[in-house]
Amino acid sequence: MQIHAPTSSSTRSVATTAAVMKIYAGKLFDPYTRSLLKNRVISVSPDSGLITDVQAFSPADAARVDFSDAEVAVDLRAATVMPGFVDVHVHLFLHPYSEVNWEDQVTKESLAERTVRATIHAKRTLMAGYTAVRDLGTEGAGDADIALRKCVSGPDPLIPGPRYFTANRAIVTTGSYGPKSQIFLNKEGIDGVTGAEVVDGEVECVKAVRRQVGAGADLIKIYSDYRFRSRMNNAGKAVSNAAIATFNEKEVHALVSTAHALGVKVAAHAAHFHPNLVQDDLLQVSSIEHGYDLVLDGSSDITDETRARMEKLAALLTKSNTKWVPTLSAYHTMDGGAGETWKRASRAFKLALECGVTSIACGGDTGVFAHGDNALEMQLMVRLGADWRAVLSWGTLGGWELVRSMDWEGEKGRARLARVEELAEDARVVGDNEVPFGAVRKGFAADIVATTGNLESDFAGAVDKAAITFVMKGGRVYKRDGKPLA
């Protein structure tokens, strides 16, 4: 890949002033058809940050292109170009538990320190090829995600980072979440710090959702189950580790219906599949996070009954447009890929593939393990038997399908998608979280990455951060030749 070096010392990229930039891709992955298209030239408007055209080119024509000016043309003929990756379950305000455990991060690291760390995590995420993320809770850092979103958004962001969709504080019930004092056993949190917002009853549920959406949250996260009886750990491990339903059915309905009325989606933490997530045979939340015991329910064997439950879940997910985010990476990294939770999580994922579950998005619970290693989730999915084409589609287009606003849903959304090409002609600066992404198509955000690896023969290596040599977000180049520009 040959690109002329920038002439300015500004952190603003070399691609921000050209009327049109053309990217020549030797191969281009299309998440809609799940195929590699050969020899495609992608036209990008740095002003709008959108893709204005995608066409085939002949090698002979490309050979006559002057690639010496990076503001005009980018030579990726020897690379494989893809839509920017999407991680739909991150926590930018956490760092690996192998460094500092969750409770000490929440109660002993200052908000200033955690925010500085989050800015570093944002850059690492972007440089790994992840141009959009969904942050599912600040874990005691309050509203810092809303402020961070401002810093990474817009045509000239303060710091480099992905498109940032925030769930703010997450919502839990009394007694369920941490941190938990060992002295004041009936008090929520430690030193006034709680890992999420505590509510009980329908009225408080409604107020919390309204408050968080009013504060700027892109979505709402609820903990539909948790290790409620964790303080039993000295007397009964099985009891203390069991995931127990938190909110009742009326509370879940209050949370979800209020969020939907305000135009935002709901993500539900759920290790197990609980009846209060189902209403009129439809899942009411947009995503189920984790779910390693969705149908296994602690069983070590795959029975006919288990398989039947998974097949039913597959149908429910498809019918309700709810996605499963299995967060395999968190379980794999926390116990070195050898613990019982990882075994159940991997077993559940394999069974899901066998039973036709396809409504999946890629999110690793990144923060439990290192930011920048987000691709581990896609790598594990392929290792467990998923076709790499499906996984790459889940990790790009599937991400947008999950995080997109409700304005894109239903008949109105289909009509808007039908007119999406018109966006490419609009030179105005579009809001970061207001445009489609996850595919390299006319009218979509110019969120584009490239790898020097071979997706077909070595998928894990090809999506690894070391192989990602080019990163563009919103028409702006942040990485080229494997080197960050900002």
Tab-separated table of C-alpha atoms in Angstrom:
chain	number	residue	atom	x	y	z
A	1	MET	CA	0.000	0.000	0.000
A	2	GLN	CA	1.494	3.339	-1.043
A	3	ILE	CA	0.180	6.577	0.408
A	4	HIS	CA	1.811	9.964	0.419
A	5	ALA	CA	2.796	11.196	3.885
A	6	PRO	CA	0.710	14.035	5.372
A	7	THR	CA	2.067	17.542	5.046
A	8	SER	CA	0.427	18.870	8.199
A	9	SER	CA	1.330	18.143	11.801
A	10	SER	CA	-2.309	18.455	12.802
A	11	THR	CA	-4.049	15.404	14.249
A	12	ARG	CA	-6.721	15.945	11.595
A	13	SER	CA	-6.115	13.366	8.860
A	14	VAL	CA	-4.849	13.951	5.355
A	15	ALA	CA	-8.275	12.920	4.011
A	16	THR	CA	-10.326	15.776	5.376
A	17	THR	CA	-10.048	18.402	2.663
A	18	ALA	CA	-10.412	16.470	-0.583
A	19	ALA	CA	-13.648	16.767	-2.519
A	20	VAL	CA	-13.620	13.003	-3.219
A	21	MET	CA	-11.220	10.288	-2.151
A	22	LYS	CA	-11.068	6.980	-4.012
A	23	ILE	CA	-10.039	3.755	-2.277
A	24	TYR	CA	-8.951	0.935	-4.573
A	25	ALA	CA	-9.660	-2.448	-2.940
A	26	GLY	CA	-8.235	-5.688	-4.275
A	27	LYS	CA	-10.987	-7.513	-2.396
A	28	LEU	CA	-14.047	-6.087	-0.642
A	29	PHE	CA	-16.172	-8.021	1.850
A	30	ASP	CA	-19.911	-7.502	1.390
A	31	PRO	CA	-21.803	-8.442	4.600
A	32	TYR	CA	-25.133	-8.587	2.749
A	33	THR	CA	-24.066	-11.320	0.312
A	34	ARG	CA	-21.272	-12.565	2.597
A	35	SER	CA	-18.883	-12.670	-0.315
A	36	LEU	CA	-15.558	-11.183	-1.367
A	37	LEU	CA	-15.911	-8.847	-4.343
A	38	LYS	CA	-12.804	-8.349	-6.453
A	39	ASN	CA	-11.462	-5.004	-7.637
A	40	ARG	CA	-13.759	-2.362	-6.212
A	41	VAL	CA	-13.160	1.392	-6.097
A	42	ILE	CA	-14.884	3.170	-3.206
A	43	SER	CA	-15.587	6.880	-3.520
A	44	VAL	CA	-15.692	8.783	-0.233
A	45	SER	CA	-16.714	12.343	0.611
A	46	PRO	CA	-14.527	13.556	3.493
A	47	ASP	CA	-16.927	16.484	3.959
A	48	SER	CA	-20.017	14.381	4.667
A	49	GLY	CA	-18.113	11.315	5.891
A	50	LEU	CA	-20.230	9.126	3.600
A	51	ILE	CA	-19.563	6.688	0.787
A	52	THR	CA	-20.730	8.250	-2.479
A	53	ASP	CA	-20.172	5.321	-4.831
A	54	VAL	CA	-18.828	1.762	-5.129
A	55	GLN	CA	-17.865	0.436	-8.552
A	56	ALA	CA	-15.765	-2.302	-10.133
A	57	PHE	CA	-12.455	-1.348	-11.732
A	58	SER	CA	-10.124	-3.127	-14.113
A	59	PRO	CA	-6.516	-3.740	-12.993
A	60	ALA	CA	-5.328	-1.993	-16.154
A	61	ASP	CA	-7.261	1.166	-15.296
A	62	ALA	CA	-6.041	1.106	-11.680
A	63	ALA	CA	-2.459	0.755	-12.858
A	64	ARG	CA	-2.723	4.214	-14.418
A	65	VAL	CA	-3.934	5.857	-11.186
A	66	ASP	CA	-1.539	8.210	-9.400
A	67	PHE	CA	-1.446	7.010	-5.799
A	68	SER	CA	1.156	9.550	-4.703
A	69	ASP	CA	-1.481	11.894	-3.272
A	70	ALA	CA	-3.409	10.274	-0.411
A	71	GLU	CA	-6.059	12.982	-0.583
A	72	VAL	CA	-7.104	11.637	-3.973
A	73	ALA	CA	-6.482	7.895	-4.040
A	74	VAL	CA	-5.562	5.127	-1.595
A	75	ASP	CA	-3.958	1.949	-2.885
A	76	LEU	CA	-5.397	-1.115	-1.131
A	77	ARG	CA	-5.200	-3.386	-4.166
A	78	ALA	CA	-3.027	-5.859	-2.237
A	79	ALA	CA	-5.343	-5.842	0.787
A	80	THR	CA	-8.806	-7.056	1.734
A	81	VAL	CA	-11.150	-4.192	2.568
A	82	MET	CA	-14.036	-4.576	5.010
A	83	PRO	CA	-16.618	-2.429	6.749
A	84	GLY	CA	-15.347	-1.196	10.104
A	85	PHE	CA	-15.893	-3.782	12.845
A	86	VAL	CA	-18.565	-3.269	15.507
A	87	ASP	CA	-18.288	-4.443	19.125
A	88	VAL	CA	-21.736	-4.249	20.696
A	89	HIS	CA	-20.663	-4.997	24.279
A	90	VAL	CA	-17.784	-2.968	25.680
A	91	HIS	CA	-17.035	-1.114	28.903
A	92	LEU	CA	-14.532	1.621	28.077
A	93	PHE	CA	-14.358	2.625	31.747
A	94	LEU	CA	-13.071	-0.799	32.807
A	95	HIS	CA	-9.739	-2.474	32.177
A	96	PRO	CA	-8.826	-6.178	32.456
A	97	TYR	CA	-9.733	-7.883	35.715
A	98	SER	CA	-6.354	-9.628	35.514
A	99	GLU	CA	-4.850	-6.195	36.250
A	100	VAL	CA	-7.276	-4.922	38.903
A	101	ASN	CA	-10.464	-6.669	39.986
A	102	TRP	CA	-13.838	-5.079	39.239
A	103	GLU	CA	-14.602	-3.958	42.789
A	104	ASP	CA	-11.236	-2.237	43.266
A	105	GLN	CA	-11.592	-0.432	39.936
A	106	VAL	CA	-15.026	0.852	40.910
A	107	THR	CA	-14.194	1.841	44.501
A	108	LYS	CA	-10.486	2.722	44.460
A	109	GLU	CA	-9.779	4.328	41.085
A	110	SER	CA	-10.815	7.969	40.780
A	111	LEU	CA	-13.209	9.159	38.103
A	112	ALA	CA	-10.362	11.161	36.573
A	113	GLU	CA	-8.181	8.066	36.287
A	114	ARG	CA	-10.993	5.971	34.869
A	115	THR	CA	-11.804	8.647	32.292
A	116	VAL	CA	-8.178	8.960	31.185
A	117	ARG	CA	-8.059	5.193	30.824
A	118	ALA	CA	-11.272	5.306	28.771
A	119	THR	CA	-9.710	7.715	26.269
A	120	ILE	CA	-6.775	5.335	25.829
A	121	HIS	CA	-9.171	2.431	25.415
A	122	ALA	CA	-11.126	4.357	22.768
A	123	LYS	CA	-8.015	4.899	20.650
A	124	ARG	CA	-6.878	1.275	20.987
A	125	THR	CA	-10.328	0.132	19.932
A	126	LEU	CA	-10.331	2.286	16.809
A	127	MET	CA	-6.806	1.294	15.806
A	128	ALA	CA	-7.826	-2.367	16.028
A	129	GLY	CA	-10.376	-1.709	13.286
A	130	TYR	CA	-13.453	-1.215	15.471
A	131	THR	CA	-15.173	1.898	14.184
A	132	ALA	CA	-18.313	1.558	16.341
A	133	VAL	CA	-19.029	0.227	19.826
A	134	ARG	CA	-21.936	-0.035	22.221
A	135	ASP	CA	-20.886	0.704	25.823
A	136	LEU	CA	-23.194	-1.162	28.192
A	137	GLY	CA	-22.587	0.747	31.389
A	138	THR	CA	-20.011	2.949	33.070
A	139	GLU	CA	-19.851	0.629	36.109
A	140	GLY	CA	-19.742	3.322	38.764
A	141	ALA	CA	-18.351	6.105	36.545
A	142	GLY	CA	-21.710	7.884	36.441
A	143	ASP	CA	-22.402	9.946	33.335
A	144	ALA	CA	-18.816	9.974	32.083
A	145	ASP	CA	-19.777	8.044	28.959
A	146	ILE	CA	-22.038	10.859	27.762
A	147	ALA	CA	-19.147	13.318	28.062
A	148	LEU	CA	-16.747	10.888	26.374
A	149	ARG	CA	-19.153	10.495	23.453
A	150	LYS	CA	-18.904	14.239	22.828
A	151	CYS	CA	-15.114	14.002	22.751
A	152	VAL	CA	-15.004	11.229	20.118
A	153	SER	CA	-17.847	12.521	17.921
A	154	GLY	CA	-18.133	15.042	15.138
A	155	PRO	CA	-15.968	15.949	12.150
A	156	ASP	CA	-13.052	17.071	14.322
A	157	PRO	CA	-13.133	15.031	17.576
A	158	LEU	CA	-10.928	15.855	20.532
A	159	ILE	CA	-9.604	12.300	20.698
A	160	PRO	CA	-9.608	9.339	18.280
A	161	GLY	CA	-12.258	6.756	19.006
A	162	PRO	CA	-15.098	4.723	17.506
A	163	ARG	CA	-18.708	5.730	17.012
A	164	TYR	CA	-19.885	5.546	20.580
A	165	PHE	CA	-23.323	4.348	21.642
A	166	THR	CA	-23.861	4.625	25.396
A	167	ALA	CA	-26.093	2.888	27.934
A	168	ASN	CA	-25.096	5.230	30.757
A	169	ARG	CA	-25.551	3.703	34.242
A	170	ALA	CA	-27.392	0.415	33.565
A	171	ILE	CA	-30.356	-0.463	35.816
A	172	VAL	CA	-30.511	-3.032	38.627
A	173	THR	CA	-32.721	-3.939	41.592
A	174	THR	CA	-31.970	-3.467	45.267
A	175	GLY	CA	-29.559	-6.038	46.672
A	176	SER	CA	-28.569	-7.566	43.358
A	177	TYR	CA	-25.480	-5.720	42.102
A	178	GLY	CA	-22.210	-4.500	43.576
A	179	PRO	CA	-20.046	-3.237	44.962
A	180	LYS	CA	-21.203	-4.697	48.282
A	181	SER	CA	-19.818	-3.579	51.616
A	182	GLN	CA	-18.696	-6.290	53.986
A	183	ILE	CA	-19.504	-4.036	56.961
A	184	PHE	CA	-22.802	-2.334	56.094
A	185	LEU	CA	-24.574	-5.327	54.647
A	186	ASN	CA	-27.923	-3.644	54.014
A	187	LYS	CA	-26.511	-0.597	52.232
A	188	GLU	CA	-26.184	-0.243	48.467
A	189	GLY	CA	-22.682	0.433	47.199
A	190	ILE	CA	-19.490	1.515	48.963
A	191	ASP	CA	-18.687	5.143	49.798
A	192	GLY	CA	-21.662	6.235	47.733
A	193	VAL	CA	-20.476	4.395	44.626
A	194	THR	CA	-22.855	1.917	42.974
A	195	GLY	CA	-22.077	-0.092	39.861
A	196	ALA	CA	-25.478	0.725	38.329
A	197	GLU	CA	-28.673	2.638	39.107
A	198	VAL	CA	-30.825	0.874	41.708
A	199	VAL	CA	-34.617	0.872	41.217
A	200	ASP	CA	-37.614	-1.097	42.475
A	201	GLY	CA	-41.221	-1.125	41.336
A	202	GLU	CA	-42.797	0.180	38.155
A	203	VAL	CA	-42.699	3.858	39.101
A	204	GLU	CA	-38.974	3.851	39.821
A	205	CYS	CA	-38.315	1.863	36.639
A	206	VAL	CA	-40.120	4.457	34.547
A	207	LYS	CA	-38.317	7.338	36.276
A	208	ALA	CA	-34.889	5.754	35.790
A	209	VAL	CA	-35.410	5.197	32.071
A	210	ARG	CA	-36.730	8.721	31.582
A	211	ARG	CA	-33.850	10.174	33.576
A	212	GLN	CA	-31.163	8.276	31.659
A	213	VAL	CA	-32.619	8.950	28.219
A	214	GLY	CA	-33.008	12.602	29.201
A	215	ALA	CA	-29.345	12.610	30.237
A	216	GLY	CA	-28.385	11.469	26.742
A	217	ALA	CA	-28.265	7.664	26.791
A	218	ASP	CA	-28.463	5.983	23.381
A	219	LEU	CA	-29.992	2.867	24.890
A	220	ILE	CA	-31.026	1.338	28.191
A	221	LYS	CA	-29.368	-1.671	29.810
A	222	ILE	CA	-31.123	-3.763	32.432
A	223	TYR	CA	-29.893	-6.645	34.543
A	224	SER	CA	-32.711	-9.151	34.184
A	225	ASP	CA	-30.808	-11.628	36.318
A	226	TYR	CA	-27.719	-11.612	38.494
A	227	ARG	CA	-25.885	-13.441	41.281
A	228	PHE	CA	-28.372	-12.038	43.753
A	229	ARG	CA	-27.253	-14.128	46.733
A	230	SER	CA	-23.521	-13.526	46.305
A	231	ARG	CA	-23.063	-13.016	50.029
A	232	MET	CA	-23.776	-16.717	50.480
A	233	ASN	CA	-20.365	-17.498	49.027
A	234	ASN	CA	-18.904	-18.547	52.380
A	235	ALA	CA	-21.746	-20.940	53.073
A	236	GLY	CA	-22.914	-22.174	49.689
A	237	LYS	CA	-21.061	-21.713	46.389
A	238	ALA	CA	-23.866	-23.054	44.224
A	239	VAL	CA	-26.355	-20.637	45.755
A	240	SER	CA	-24.016	-17.636	45.599
A	241	ASN	CA	-23.116	-18.238	41.941
A	242	ALA	CA	-26.658	-18.856	40.705
A	243	ALA	CA	-28.176	-16.240	38.406
A	244	ILE	CA	-31.589	-15.282	39.787
A	245	ALA	CA	-34.230	-13.177	38.056
A	246	THR	CA	-34.236	-9.608	39.342
A	247	PHE	CA	-37.120	-7.587	37.889
A	248	ASN	CA	-40.606	-9.039	37.781
A	249	GLU	CA	-42.670	-9.084	34.587
A	250	LYS	CA	-44.430	-5.779	35.316
A	251	GLU	CA	-41.143	-4.045	36.032
A	252	VAL	CA	-39.596	-5.375	32.803
A	253	HIS	CA	-42.624	-4.156	30.881
A	254	ALA	CA	-42.327	-0.717	32.499
A	255	LEU	CA	-38.628	-0.499	31.612
A	256	VAL	CA	-38.977	-1.666	28.034
A	257	SER	CA	-42.197	0.146	27.131
A	258	THR	CA	-40.894	3.448	28.538
A	259	ALA	CA	-37.632	3.098	26.617
A	260	HIS	CA	-39.459	2.296	23.398
A	261	ALA	CA	-41.816	5.234	23.882
A	262	LEU	CA	-38.742	7.467	24.055
A	263	GLY	CA	-37.253	5.894	20.933
A	264	VAL	CA	-34.426	3.868	22.463
A	265	LYS	CA	-33.688	0.158	22.615
A	266	VAL	CA	-33.052	-2.107	25.603
A	267	ALA	CA	-30.197	-4.544	26.205
A	268	ALA	CA	-30.739	-7.218	28.851
A	269	HIS	CA	-28.015	-8.920	30.855
A	270	ALA	CA	-29.250	-12.496	31.151
A	271	ALA	CA	-27.171	-15.546	31.986
A	272	HIS	CA	-30.347	-17.641	32.001
A	273	PHE	CA	-33.520	-17.337	29.966
A	274	HIS	CA	-36.300	-16.157	32.272
A	275	PRO	CA	-40.029	-16.014	31.582
A	276	ASN	CA	-40.124	-12.295	32.420
A	277	LEU	CA	-38.191	-11.592	29.215
A	278	VAL	CA	-41.048	-12.977	27.155
A	279	GLN	CA	-44.382	-11.353	26.544
A	280	ASP	CA	-46.923	-12.534	23.977
A	281	ASP	CA	-44.296	-15.017	22.738
A	282	LEU	CA	-42.010	-12.184	21.653
A	283	LEU	CA	-38.789	-11.043	23.222
A	284	GLN	CA	-39.268	-7.407	24.095
A	285	VAL	CA	-35.605	-6.450	24.425
A	286	SER	CA	-33.305	-5.779	21.469
A	287	SER	CA	-30.460	-7.929	22.732
A	288	ILE	CA	-29.750	-10.620	25.281
A	289	GLU	CA	-26.231	-10.362	26.659
A	290	HIS	CA	-24.252	-13.436	27.734
A	291	GLY	CA	-26.926	-16.151	27.857
A	292	TYR	CA	-24.551	-19.076	28.349
A	293	ASP	CA	-27.344	-20.920	30.151
A	294	LEU	CA	-30.211	-19.700	28.003
A	295	VAL	CA	-31.331	-23.265	27.364
A	296	LEU	CA	-28.771	-25.488	29.066
A	297	ASP	CA	-29.722	-24.223	32.530
A	298	GLY	CA	-26.569	-25.627	34.099
A	299	SER	CA	-26.841	-29.002	32.392
A	300	SER	CA	-23.671	-30.712	31.225
A	301	ASP	CA	-25.502	-32.791	28.620
A	302	ILE	CA	-27.256	-31.928	25.382
A	303	THR	CA	-30.630	-33.688	25.535
A	304	ASP	CA	-33.563	-33.782	23.130
A	305	GLU	CA	-35.345	-31.387	25.485
A	306	THR	CA	-32.381	-28.999	25.481
A	307	ARG	CA	-32.170	-29.080	21.718
A	308	ALA	CA	-35.899	-28.397	21.416
A	309	ARG	CA	-35.574	-25.360	23.699
A	310	MET	CA	-32.712	-24.010	21.590
A	311	GLU	CA	-34.715	-24.459	18.395
A	312	LYS	CA	-37.617	-22.583	19.994
A	313	LEU	CA	-35.250	-19.809	21.053
A	314	ALA	CA	-33.893	-19.584	17.493
A	315	ALA	CA	-37.429	-19.011	16.216
A	316	LEU	CA	-38.165	-16.434	18.922
A	317	LEU	CA	-35.008	-14.462	18.226
A	318	THR	CA	-35.761	-14.317	14.522
A	319	LYS	CA	-39.431	-13.437	14.982
A	320	SER	CA	-38.769	-10.672	17.480
A	321	ASN	CA	-35.659	-9.229	15.777
A	322	THR	CA	-33.772	-9.724	19.046
A	323	LYS	CA	-30.072	-10.509	18.840
A	324	TRP	CA	-28.021	-12.757	21.074
A	325	VAL	CA	-24.635	-11.383	22.162
A	326	PRO	CA	-22.856	-14.419	23.682
A	327	THR	CA	-19.745	-12.569	25.004
A	328	LEU	CA	-17.609	-15.680	24.604
A	329	SER	CA	-14.408	-13.693	25.072
A	330	ALA	CA	-15.212	-12.727	28.657
A	331	TYR	CA	-15.653	-16.336	29.745
A	332	HIS	CA	-12.659	-17.523	27.773
A	333	THR	CA	-10.290	-14.932	29.234
A	334	MET	CA	-11.503	-14.983	32.849
A	335	ASP	CA	-10.678	-18.651	33.397
A	336	GLY	CA	-8.052	-19.279	30.748
A	337	GLY	CA	-10.436	-21.179	28.500
A	338	ALA	CA	-10.632	-24.084	30.919
A	339	GLY	CA	-13.297	-23.231	33.493
A	340	GLU	CA	-16.822	-24.555	33.788
A	341	THR	CA	-18.466	-21.304	32.688
A	342	TRP	CA	-16.420	-21.258	29.487
A	343	LYS	CA	-17.322	-24.890	28.833
A	344	ARG	CA	-21.022	-24.115	29.198
A	345	ALA	CA	-20.740	-20.954	27.099
A	346	SER	CA	-18.921	-22.725	24.268
A	347	ARG	CA	-21.306	-25.682	24.449
A	348	ALA	CA	-24.298	-23.349	24.216
A	349	PHE	CA	-22.823	-21.545	21.212
A	350	LYS	CA	-22.121	-24.780	19.350
A	351	LEU	CA	-25.663	-25.993	20.032
A	352	ALA	CA	-27.065	-22.665	18.855
A	353	LEU	CA	-25.248	-23.054	15.530
A	354	GLU	CA	-26.602	-26.587	15.156
A	355	CYS	CA	-30.152	-25.413	15.861
A	356	GLY	CA	-30.079	-22.553	13.390
A	357	VAL	CA	-29.601	-19.521	15.622
A	358	THR	CA	-28.476	-16.753	13.290
A	359	SER	CA	-29.707	-13.626	15.082
A	360	ILE	CA	-26.294	-12.917	16.589
A	361	ALA	CA	-24.115	-9.845	17.096
A	362	CYS	CA	-20.485	-9.705	18.182
A	363	GLY	CA	-19.663	-8.249	21.579
A	364	GLY	CA	-17.001	-9.598	23.869
A	365	ASP	CA	-17.719	-7.732	27.126
A	366	THR	CA	-14.494	-5.971	26.231
A	367	GLY	CA	-12.958	-4.373	29.286
A	368	VAL	CA	-13.043	-7.652	31.157
A	369	PHE	CA	-10.128	-8.314	28.807
A	370	ALA	CA	-7.949	-5.788	27.000
A	371	HIS	CA	-9.407	-3.102	24.746
A	372	GLY	CA	-7.910	-3.495	21.298
A	373	ASP	CA	-8.281	-7.270	21.507
A	374	ASN	CA	-11.960	-6.994	20.531
A	375	ALA	CA	-11.498	-9.361	17.587
A	376	LEU	CA	-11.165	-12.275	20.022
A	377	GLU	CA	-14.958	-12.614	19.955
A	378	MET	CA	-15.062	-13.207	16.205
A	379	GLN	CA	-12.034	-15.488	16.419
A	380	LEU	CA	-13.661	-17.666	19.081
A	381	MET	CA	-16.909	-17.912	17.120
A	382	VAL	CA	-15.040	-19.273	14.098
A	383	ARG	CA	-12.996	-21.586	16.306
A	384	LEU	CA	-16.244	-23.021	17.679
A	385	GLY	CA	-17.555	-23.832	14.228
A	386	ALA	CA	-19.241	-20.719	12.822
A	387	ASP	CA	-18.596	-19.890	9.176
A	388	TRP	CA	-16.215	-16.937	8.952
A	389	ARG	CA	-18.459	-15.176	6.438
A	390	ALA	CA	-21.393	-15.257	8.859
A	391	VAL	CA	-19.218	-14.098	11.736
A	392	LEU	CA	-17.794	-11.171	9.774
A	393	SER	CA	-21.323	-10.194	8.801
A	394	TRP	CA	-22.431	-10.394	12.469
A	395	GLY	CA	-19.433	-8.255	13.429
A	396	THR	CA	-20.151	-5.507	10.890
A	397	LEU	CA	-23.661	-5.173	9.468
A	398	GLY	CA	-25.135	-7.121	12.393
A	399	GLY	CA	-23.687	-4.545	14.737
A	400	TRP	CA	-25.446	-1.702	12.969
A	401	GLU	CA	-28.712	-3.635	12.855
A	402	LEU	CA	-28.553	-3.855	16.632
A	403	VAL	CA	-27.393	-0.368	17.616
A	404	ARG	CA	-29.327	1.636	15.014
A	405	SER	CA	-32.063	3.871	16.365
A	406	MET	CA	-35.692	2.844	16.329
A	407	ASP	CA	-36.265	5.391	13.549
A	408	TRP	CA	-34.770	2.755	11.255
A	409	GLU	CA	-37.194	0.030	12.372
A	410	GLY	CA	-40.383	-1.207	10.738
A	411	GLU	CA	-42.005	0.223	7.628
A	412	LYS	CA	-40.595	3.687	8.282
A	413	GLY	CA	-37.104	2.270	8.566
A	414	ARG	CA	-37.418	0.266	5.360
A	415	ALA	CA	-38.520	3.383	3.516
A	416	ARG	CA	-35.592	5.294	4.974
A	417	LEU	CA	-33.183	2.558	3.867
A	418	ALA	CA	-34.679	2.684	0.391
A	419	ARG	CA	-33.718	6.355	0.255
A	420	VAL	CA	-30.332	5.901	1.897
A	421	GLU	CA	-28.418	6.636	-1.297
A	422	GLU	CA	-29.761	10.177	-1.163
A	423	LEU	CA	-27.695	10.707	1.977
A	424	ALA	CA	-24.558	10.319	-0.097
A	425	GLU	CA	-25.444	13.485	-1.997
A	426	ASP	CA	-25.891	15.484	1.223
A	427	ALA	CA	-22.676	17.380	1.961
A	428	ARG	CA	-23.771	18.470	5.406
A	429	VAL	CA	-22.002	17.037	8.430
A	430	VAL	CA	-24.231	14.202	9.601
A	431	GLY	CA	-24.339	13.260	13.290
A	432	ASP	CA	-22.062	10.352	14.142
A	433	ASN	CA	-24.884	8.152	15.421
A	434	GLU	CA	-27.416	9.104	12.755
A	435	VAL	CA	-26.121	7.344	9.639
A	436	PRO	CA	-26.075	3.685	8.589
A	437	PHE	CA	-22.797	1.808	8.839
A	438	GLY	CA	-21.595	-1.788	8.815
A	439	ALA	CA	-21.425	-2.136	5.015
A	440	VAL	CA	-19.469	-0.482	2.224
A	441	ARG	CA	-22.384	0.882	0.219
A	442	LYS	CA	-23.440	4.202	-1.253
A	443	GLY	CA	-25.002	6.392	1.434
A	444	PHE	CA	-23.408	4.487	4.308
A	445	ALA	CA	-20.801	5.935	6.642
A	446	ALA	CA	-17.263	5.716	5.303
A	447	ASP	CA	-16.178	3.409	8.121
A	448	ILE	CA	-13.648	1.238	6.331
A	449	VAL	CA	-10.788	-1.028	7.409
A	450	ALA	CA	-8.298	-3.212	5.565
A	451	THR	CA	-6.265	-6.283	6.425
A	452	THR	CA	-3.143	-7.756	4.917
A	453	GLY	CA	-4.273	-11.190	6.104
A	454	ASN	CA	-6.244	-13.875	4.293
A	455	LEU	CA	-9.811	-14.196	5.601
A	456	GLU	CA	-10.396	-17.508	3.883
A	457	SER	CA	-7.290	-19.401	5.020
A	458	ASP	CA	-6.521	-17.658	8.327
A	459	PHE	CA	-9.503	-15.729	9.612
A	460	ALA	CA	-8.131	-15.298	13.140
A	461	GLY	CA	-4.932	-13.771	11.841
A	462	ALA	CA	-6.696	-11.590	9.294
A	463	VAL	CA	-8.940	-9.828	11.826
A	464	ASP	CA	-6.257	-9.526	14.497
A	465	LYS	CA	-5.233	-5.957	15.288
A	466	ALA	CA	-1.703	-6.623	14.004
A	467	ALA	CA	-3.067	-7.319	10.515
A	468	ILE	CA	-5.332	-4.247	10.370
A	469	THR	CA	-3.244	-1.774	8.400
A	470	PHE	CA	-5.854	0.793	7.382
A	471	VAL	CA	-8.661	2.403	9.418
A	472	MET	CA	-11.074	5.090	8.261
A	473	LYS	CA	-14.017	6.410	10.293
A	474	GLY	CA	-16.433	8.890	8.812
A	475	GLY	CA	-14.235	9.580	5.799
A	476	ARG	CA	-11.218	10.358	7.934
A	477	VAL	CA	-8.084	8.194	7.893
A	478	TYR	CA	-6.838	7.252	11.343
A	479	LYS	CA	-4.391	4.483	10.462
A	480	ARG	CA	-2.409	3.575	7.374
A	481	ASP	CA	0.463	1.215	6.682
A	482	GLY	CA	-0.240	-0.139	10.154
A	483	LYS	CA	0.632	3.175	11.818
A	484	PRO	CA	-1.755	5.464	13.723
A	485	LEU	CA	-2.122	8.992	12.338
A	486	ALA	CA	-3.569	10.462	15.548
